[in-house]
CSV table of C-alpha atoms in Angstrom, one decimal:
chain,number,residue,atom,x,y,z
A,607,MET,CA,-44.8,-1.4,100.4
A,608,ALA,CA,-41.2,-1.0,99.4
A,609,THR,CA,-39.3,2.3,98.9
A,610,THR,CA,-36.7,1.4,96.2
A,611,ARG,CA,-34.2,2.5,93.6
A,612,SER,CA,-33.3,0.8,90.3
A,613,ALA,CA,-30.2,-1.5,90.3
A,614,PRO,CA,-28.6,-1.7,86.9
A,615,LEU,CA,-26.2,-4.5,87.8
A,616,LEU,CA,-28.9,-6.7,89.4
A,617,LYS,CA,-31.3,-5.9,86.5
A,618,HIS,CA,-28.6,-7.0,84.1
A,619,LEU,CA,-27.9,-10.3,85.9
A,620,LEU,CA,-31.6,-11.2,86.2
A,621,ALA,CA,-32.2,-10.3,82.6
A,622,ARG,CA,-29.5,-12.8,81.5
A,623,LEU,CA,-31.3,-15.5,83.4
A,624,ASN,CA,-34.6,-14.8,81.7
A,625,PRO,CA,-34.3,-12.1,79.0
A,626,ALA,CA,-38.0,-12.1,78.3
A,627,ARG,CA,-38.9,-10.8,81.8
A,628,SER,CA,-38.6,-7.3,82.9
A,629,VAL,CA,-37.5,-6.4,86.4
A,630,THR,CA,-39.2,-4.3,89.0
A,631,TYR,CA,-37.0,-1.6,90.6
A,632,MET,CA,-34.8,-3.3,93.2
A,633,PRO,CA,-32.6,-1.9,96.0
A,634,ARG,CA,-29.0,-1.4,95.2
A,635,PRO,CA,-27.0,-4.5,96.2
A,636,GLY,CA,-24.2,-2.4,97.8
A,637,ASP,CA,-20.9,-4.1,98.5
A,638,GLY,CA,-22.3,-7.3,99.8
A,639,THR,CA,-22.5,-6.2,103.4
A,640,PRO,CA,-25.8,-7.0,105.2
A,641,ARG,CA,-28.5,-4.5,104.5
A,642,ALA,CA,-31.2,-3.5,106.9
A,643,VAL,CA,-34.9,-3.7,105.8
A,644,THR,CA,-37.8,-2.4,107.8
A,645,LEU,CA,-40.4,-5.1,108.2
A,646,ILE,CA,-44.1,-4.6,109.0
A,647,PRO,CA,-46.0,-7.9,109.0
A,648,GLY,CA,-49.3,-6.1,109.3
A,649,ASP,CA,-52.8,-7.6,109.5
A,650,GLY,CA,-54.7,-10.6,107.9
A,651,ILE,CA,-52.5,-12.7,105.7
A,652,GLY,CA,-49.7,-10.1,106.0
A,653,PRO,CA,-47.6,-12.1,108.6
A,654,LEU,CA,-48.0,-15.2,106.5
A,655,VAL,CA,-46.7,-13.5,103.3
A,656,THR,CA,-43.9,-11.6,105.0
A,657,GLY,CA,-42.9,-14.7,106.9
A,658,ALA,CA,-42.5,-16.6,103.7
A,659,VAL,CA,-40.3,-13.9,102.4
A,660,GLU,CA,-38.1,-14.2,105.5
A,661,GLN,CA,-37.8,-17.9,104.9
A,662,VAL,CA,-36.8,-17.4,101.3
A,663,MET,CA,-34.2,-14.8,102.3
A,664,GLU,CA,-32.8,-17.1,104.9
A,665,ALA,CA,-32.6,-20.1,102.5
A,666,MET,CA,-30.8,-17.9,100.0
A,667,HIS,CA,-28.4,-16.6,102.6
A,668,ALA,CA,-29.3,-13.1,101.3
A,669,PRO,CA,-27.3,-10.3,102.9
A,670,VAL,CA,-30.5,-8.8,104.4
A,671,TYR,CA,-31.7,-8.5,107.9
A,672,PHE,CA,-35.0,-7.2,109.1
A,673,GLU,CA,-36.0,-4.6,111.6
A,674,LYS,CA,-39.4,-5.8,112.6
A,675,TYR,CA,-42.1,-3.5,113.9
A,676,GLU,CA,-45.6,-4.5,115.1
A,677,VAL,CA,-48.0,-2.1,113.4
A,678,TYR,CA,-51.7,-2.8,113.0
A,679,GLY,CA,-54.5,-1.1,111.0
A,680,ASP,CA,-56.5,-0.1,114.1
A,681,MET,CA,-53.7,2.1,115.5
A,682,LYS,CA,-54.3,5.8,115.5
A,683,ALA,CA,-51.0,6.6,113.8
A,684,VAL,CA,-47.8,5.0,112.5
A,685,PRO,CA,-45.3,5.1,115.3
A,686,VAL,CA,-42.5,7.7,114.8
A,687,GLU,CA,-39.8,5.0,115.2
A,688,VAL,CA,-41.2,3.0,112.3
A,689,LEU,CA,-41.1,6.1,110.0
A,690,ASP,CA,-37.6,6.8,111.2
A,691,SER,CA,-36.6,3.2,110.4
A,692,ILE,CA,-38.0,3.4,106.9
A,693,ARG,CA,-36.2,6.7,106.2
A,694,LYS,CA,-33.0,5.2,107.5
A,695,ASN,CA,-33.1,1.9,105.6
A,696,LYS,CA,-34.7,3.2,102.4
A,697,VAL,CA,-36.5,-0.1,102.0
A,698,CYS,CA,-39.6,-1.5,103.8
A,699,LEU,CA,-41.4,-4.8,103.4
A,700,LYS,CA,-45.0,-4.4,104.5
A,701,GLY,CA,-47.9,-6.8,104.8
A,702,GLY,CA,-51.5,-5.6,104.5
A,703,LEU,CA,-52.8,-3.0,107.0
A,704,ALA,CA,-56.5,-3.1,107.4
A,705,THR,CA,-58.5,0.1,107.8
A,706,PRO,CA,-61.5,-0.2,110.0
A,707,MET,CA,-64.8,0.9,108.4
A,708,GLY,CA,-66.3,4.1,109.6
A,709,GLY,CA,-65.6,5.6,113.0
A,710,GLY,CA,-63.3,8.3,111.7
A,711,VAL,CA,-60.2,6.0,111.8
A,712,ASN,CA,-57.5,7.2,109.4
A,713,SER,CA,-55.9,4.7,107.1
A,714,LEU,CA,-52.3,4.0,108.1
A,715,ASN,CA,-51.6,3.1,104.5
A,716,VAL,CA,-52.5,6.6,103.5
A,717,GLN,CA,-50.5,8.1,106.3
A,718,LEU,CA,-47.4,6.1,105.2
A,719,ARG,CA,-47.8,7.4,101.6
A,720,LYS,CA,-48.1,11.0,102.8
A,721,GLU,CA,-45.3,10.9,105.4
A,722,LEU,CA,-42.9,9.3,103.0
A,723,ASP,CA,-44.2,10.8,99.8
A,724,LEU,CA,-44.6,7.4,98.2
A,725,TYR,CA,-45.9,8.9,95.0
A,726,ALA,CA,-45.8,5.8,92.7
A,727,SER,CA,-47.5,2.5,93.3
A,728,LEU,CA,-46.2,-0.3,91.1
A,729,VAL,CA,-47.8,-3.7,90.6
A,730,ASN,CA,-46.3,-6.3,88.2
A,731,CYS,CA,-48.9,-8.8,87.0
A,732,PHE,CA,-47.7,-11.8,85.0
A,733,ASN,CA,-48.3,-15.5,84.5
A,734,LEU,CA,-46.5,-17.7,87.1
A,735,PRO,CA,-45.3,-21.2,86.2
A,736,GLY,CA,-47.5,-23.8,87.9
A,737,LEU,CA,-50.4,-21.4,88.5
A,738,PRO,CA,-53.0,-22.0,85.8
A,739,THR,CA,-55.1,-19.0,84.7
A,740,ARG,CA,-57.7,-18.3,82.0
A,741,HIS,CA,-55.3,-16.1,80.0
A,742,GLU,CA,-51.7,-16.6,78.8
A,743,ASN,CA,-49.0,-14.1,77.9
A,744,VAL,CA,-50.1,-11.7,80.7
A,745,ASP,CA,-47.3,-9.3,81.6
A,746,ILE,CA,-48.7,-6.0,82.8
A,747,VAL,CA,-47.2,-3.3,85.0
A,748,VAL,CA,-49.7,-0.9,86.6
A,749,ILE,CA,-48.2,2.3,87.8
A,750,ARG,CA,-50.6,4.4,89.9
A,751,GLU,CA,-50.3,7.9,91.2
A,752,ASN,CA,-50.4,7.5,95.0
A,753,THR,CA,-50.5,10.9,96.7
A,754,GLU,CA,-53.6,12.8,95.4
A,755,GLY,CA,-57.0,12.2,93.8
A,756,GLU,CA,-59.9,10.4,95.5
A,757,TYR,CA,-57.7,8.4,97.9
A,758,SER,CA,-55.8,11.3,99.3
A,759,GLY,CA,-57.9,11.3,102.5
A,760,LEU,CA,-59.0,15.0,102.2
A,761,GLU,CA,-62.2,15.0,104.2
A,762,HIS,CA,-63.5,16.9,107.2
A,763,GLU,CA,-66.7,17.8,109.0
A,764,VAL,CA,-67.8,21.3,108.2
A,765,VAL,CA,-70.4,21.4,111.0
A,766,PRO,CA,-71.9,18.5,112.9
A,767,GLY,CA,-73.6,16.2,110.4
A,768,VAL,CA,-72.2,17.9,107.3
A,769,VAL,CA,-69.2,16.2,105.8
A,770,GLU,CA,-67.0,17.4,103.0
A,771,SER,CA,-65.5,14.2,101.7
A,772,LEU,CA,-64.2,12.3,98.8
A,773,LYS,CA,-67.5,10.5,98.2
A,774,ARG,CA,-71.1,10.8,99.4
A,775,ARG,CA,-71.5,9.9,103.1
A,776,TRP,CA,-74.8,9.4,104.9
A,777,ASN,CA,-74.9,10.6,108.5
A,778,GLU,CA,-77.5,10.1,111.2
A,779,ILE,CA,-78.0,13.3,113.2
A,780,GLU,CA,-78.2,12.8,117.0
A,781,ARG,CA,-81.1,14.4,118.7
A,782,THR,CA,-80.1,16.1,122.0
A,783,ASP,CA,-81.8,17.9,124.9
A,784,LYS,CA,-79.9,21.0,124.0
A,785,GLY,CA,-81.3,20.9,120.5
A,786,ASP,CA,-84.8,20.4,121.9
A,787,ARG,CA,-84.4,23.5,124.1
A,788,SER,CA,-83.2,25.6,121.2
A,789,LEU,CA,-86.2,24.5,119.0
A,790,LEU,CA,-88.6,25.1,121.9
A,791,GLN,CA,-87.4,28.8,122.0
A,792,ILE,CA,-88.2,29.1,118.3
A,793,PHE,CA,-91.6,27.5,118.8
A,794,ASP,CA,-92.5,29.8,121.7
A,795,ALA,CA,-91.8,32.7,119.4
A,796,LEU,CA,-94.2,31.2,116.9
A,797,VAL,CA,-96.9,30.8,119.6
A,798,VAL,CA,-97.0,34.5,120.2
A,799,VAL,CA,-97.7,35.0,116.4
A,800,CYS,CA,-100.2,32.2,116.0
A,801,GLY,CA,-102.0,32.5,119.4
A,802,TRP,CA,-101.9,28.8,120.2
A,803,GLN,CA,-103.1,27.8,123.8
A,804,GLY,CA,-103.6,24.8,126.1
A,805,THR,CA,-103.6,21.3,124.5
A,806,GLN,CA,-103.3,22.9,121.1
A,807,TYR,CA,-100.0,24.4,122.3
A,808,THR,CA,-98.6,21.1,123.7
A,809,ARG,CA,-99.6,19.0,120.7
A,810,ARG,CA,-98.2,21.5,118.2
A,811,ARG,CA,-95.0,21.9,120.2
A,812,GLU,CA,-94.2,18.1,119.9
A,813,GLU,CA,-95.2,18.1,116.2
A,814,PHE,CA,-93.0,21.1,115.5
A,815,ILE,CA,-89.9,19.7,117.3
A,816,ASN,CA,-90.2,16.3,115.7
A,817,LEU,CA,-90.7,17.8,112.3
A,818,ILE,CA,-87.7,20.0,112.5
A,819,TRP,CA,-85.5,17.2,113.6
A,820,ASP,CA,-86.7,15.1,110.7
A,821,LEU,CA,-86.1,17.9,108.2
A,822,PHE,CA,-82.7,18.7,109.7
A,823,SER,CA,-81.7,15.0,109.4
A,824,LEU,CA,-82.6,15.0,105.7
A,825,ALA,CA,-80.7,18.3,105.2
A,826,VAL,CA,-77.4,17.2,106.7
A,827,ASP,CA,-77.3,13.7,105.1
A,828,LEU,CA,-74.9,14.7,102.4
A,829,GLY,CA,-71.2,15.1,101.6
A,830,PHE,CA,-69.4,16.8,98.7
A,831,GLY,CA,-67.3,14.7,96.3
A,832,ILE,CA,-64.0,16.6,96.0
A,833,PHE,CA,-60.5,15.5,94.9
A,834,VAL,CA,-57.4,17.3,93.8
A,835,ILE,CA,-55.2,16.5,90.8
A,836,THR,CA,-52.1,18.7,90.1
A,837,LYS,CA,-49.9,19.0,87.0
A,838,PHE,CA,-46.8,18.4,89.1
A,839,CYS,CA,-47.9,15.0,90.4
A,840,SER,CA,-49.4,14.0,87.1
A,841,GLU,CA,-46.2,14.8,85.3
A,842,ARG,CA,-44.2,13.1,88.0
A,843,ILE,CA,-46.1,9.8,87.7
A,844,ALA,CA,-46.1,10.0,83.9
A,845,LYS,CA,-42.3,10.5,83.9
A,846,TYR,CA,-41.9,7.5,86.2
A,847,ALA,CA,-44.0,5.3,84.0
A,848,PHE,CA,-42.1,6.2,80.8
A,849,GLU,CA,-38.7,5.9,82.6
A,850,TYR,CA,-39.7,2.5,83.9
A,851,ALA,CA,-40.7,1.4,80.4
A,852,TYR,CA,-37.5,2.7,79.0
A,853,LEU,CA,-35.3,1.0,81.6
A,854,ASN,CA,-37.1,-2.3,81.3
A,855,ASN,CA,-37.4,-2.4,77.5
A,856,ARG,CA,-41.1,-2.1,77.6
A,857,LYS,CA,-42.8,-1.1,74.3
A,858,LYS,CA,-46.0,0.7,75.3
A,859,VAL,CA,-47.5,3.0,77.9
A,860,THR,CA,-51.3,3.2,78.3
A,861,ALA,CA,-52.8,6.1,80.2
A,862,VAL,CA,-56.1,5.2,81.9
A,863,HIS,CA,-58.6,8.0,82.4
A,864,LYS,CA,-62.2,9.2,82.5
A,865,ALA,CA,-61.6,12.5,80.7
A,866,ASN,CA,-64.8,12.2,78.7
A,867,ILE,CA,-66.6,13.0,82.0
A,868,MET,CA,-63.9,14.5,84.3
A,869,LYS,CA,-62.8,16.9,81.6
A,870,LEU,CA,-60.7,19.2,83.8
A,871,ALA,CA,-59.2,16.8,86.4
A,872,ASP,CA,-58.5,13.8,84.2
A,873,GLY,CA,-58.0,16.1,81.3
A,874,LEU,CA,-55.0,17.6,83.2
A,875,PHE,CA,-53.7,14.1,83.8
A,876,LEU,CA,-53.9,13.2,80.1
A,877,GLU,CA,-52.3,16.5,79.1
A,878,SER,CA,-49.3,15.7,81.4
A,879,CYS,CA,-49.0,12.2,80.0
A,880,ARG,CA,-49.0,13.5,76.5
A,881,GLU,CA,-46.3,16.0,77.2
A,882,VAL,CA,-44.1,13.4,78.8
A,883,ALA,CA,-44.7,10.9,76.0
A,884,THR,CA,-43.1,13.3,73.4
A,885,ARG,CA,-39.8,12.9,75.3
A,886,TYR,CA,-39.8,9.1,74.6
A,887,PRO,CA,-40.4,8.6,70.9
A,888,GLY,CA,-39.3,5.0,71.0
A,889,ILE,CA,-42.2,4.1,73.3
A,890,LYS,CA,-45.7,3.8,72.0
A,891,TYR,CA,-48.3,5.8,73.9
A,892,ASN,CA,-52.1,5.4,73.9
A,893,GLU,CA,-55.1,6.2,76.1
A,894,ILE,CA,-58.1,4.2,77.3
A,895,ILE,CA,-61.2,5.1,79.3
A,896,VAL,CA,-61.3,3.3,82.6
A,897,ASP,CA,-64.6,1.4,82.1
A,898,ASN,CA,-63.5,0.1,78.7
A,899,CYS,CA,-60.1,-0.7,80.2
A,900,CYS,CA,-61.7,-3.0,82.7
A,901,MET,CA,-63.6,-4.8,79.9
A,902,GLN,CA,-60.4,-5.1,77.8
A,903,LEU,CA,-58.4,-6.4,80.8
A,904,VAL,CA,-60.7,-9.4,81.4
A,905,SER,CA,-61.1,-10.2,77.7
A,906,LYS,CA,-57.7,-9.4,76.1
A,907,PRO,CA,-55.1,-8.6,78.8
A,908,GLU,CA,-52.2,-9.5,76.6
A,909,GLN,CA,-52.7,-6.2,74.7
A,910,PHE,CA,-51.4,-4.2,77.8
A,911,ASP,CA,-47.9,-3.5,78.7
A,912,VAL,CA,-47.2,-0.5,81.1
A,913,MET,CA,-50.3,1.3,82.4
A,914,VAL,CA,-50.3,4.7,84.1
A,915,THR,CA,-53.3,5.8,86.1
A,916,PRO,CA,-54.6,8.3,88.6
A,917,ASN,CA,-55.1,7.1,92.2
A,918,LEU,CA,-58.6,5.5,92.2
A,919,TYR,CA,-58.5,3.9,88.8
A,920,GLY,CA,-55.1,2.4,89.5
A,921,ASN,CA,-56.5,0.5,92.5
A,922,LEU,CA,-59.2,-1.0,90.4
A,923,VAL,CA,-57.0,-1.8,87.4
A,924,ALA,CA,-54.2,-3.3,89.5
A,925,ASN,CA,-56.4,-5.6,91.4
A,926,THR,CA,-58.2,-6.7,88.2
A,927,ALA,CA,-54.9,-7.4,86.4
A,928,ALA,CA,-53.6,-9.3,89.5
A,929,GLY,CA,-56.7,-11.4,89.6
A,930,ILE,CA,-56.4,-12.3,85.9
A,931,ALA,CA,-52.7,-13.4,86.5
A,932,GLY,CA,-53.4,-15.4,89.6
A,933,GLY,CA,-54.3,-13.2,92.6
A,934,THR,CA,-53.1,-10.2,94.6
A,935,GLY,CA,-51.3,-12.4,97.0
A,936,VAL,CA,-48.8,-13.6,94.5
A,937,MET,CA,-48.2,-10.5,92.4
A,938,PRO,CA,-45.1,-8.4,93.3
A,939,GLY,CA,-45.5,-4.7,93.9
A,940,GLY,CA,-44.3,-1.8,95.8
A,941,MET,CA,-44.5,2.0,96.4
A,942,VAL,CA,-41.7,4.2,95.3
A,943,LEU,CA,-40.3,7.6,96.3
A,944,SER,CA,-37.5,9.8,95.0
A,945,TYR,CA,-34.4,10.3,97.2
C-alpha cells in the first residue's frame, strides 16, 4: 500500500528514459532531503519483498529512510502509532497482511482503507524484460474503487445465528441447556393440550426438543447479501481513472461492470463513469461486463489500457491481469488518497 501524489518532474524524467512507458503516481521528490516512509513488512512473502525494496533504495542512495512497524494480520487492530506515522509521512510501503479465515477477525487491510480513506487501488500490469509470458504488449492499469461495495466489511450478527453479511454464510447453532429448558416449557404447555402421560410424555419430549433444534438450525443458516455503492464514490473513482489516463497519456478507459444483472448498483457506477467520460473527450471510453472481461483478459489482454472497476471486480481483474504479465509479486501497485 502506498498513499501517494503525482510528481510531474519525476514523471517527466522517467518518461525521457522510456517514453513508451507510463508512470504510476509517485511521491513528490521534495528538495532532496531524506524523506520518511512508513514500512510495514507484513506476513508471508511481505518481508522478503519489502526487504528487497530496502536493498534497492540503499544501493541507489535514495533520499529515503523507513520507519518500520511490526504489524501482522492476526492482530485485532492496526496500532494507533502506525496510523499516525502514515498520516505524517503520507507514504507507506506495506507487505501483504493475511486475514485469518472465520472467527470474526477483521481484516487489517480493510481497516487501513477505512481509517485512511484509501479510495483508489491501482495496479500496473506490464511485461517485464527477462520474464517470459504467454502474451506480449501487455500494459494494463487496473483502478479499483476501494472503500465500498462487497469488500467494505459491512456485516453484523442480527441475533445469534443470523448474520447480515456481504455474502451467504453458514452457521452452526450451538445447543445449550438454557435453550433446552425454554423448549421444555413450551412442550409442557403442549402436554396439557394433548394429554400425554408416562413414557409417552418422556419419548415425545425428547423428540420435540430434538426436532425444534434441528428446525432452528436450518432456519438460522443464512445471511443476506448486501453492499453499498454511492454516486459520490463512483464519481470519485471514475474521475481518478480519467485523470490518471490524461496525466499518463493513456488513450482508453474501460469500465468493468455487471449492470445487466445488478441494474441499480452497477447501473449507478456506469452512470457515474459516463458522466465523467464526457469531461475527457480526448480519451476513448468503453464498457465491458466482468465475466466477458475475464475471458478477454486471458485471450487478448493487449486490447486493454486503463480499467476502472467497483471493489470486488477490481480484485479479480487486477489479479488476473497481474498473472498474465508475470505474477502479483512483481507488479507495482498502491492505494491512493486525496490530501
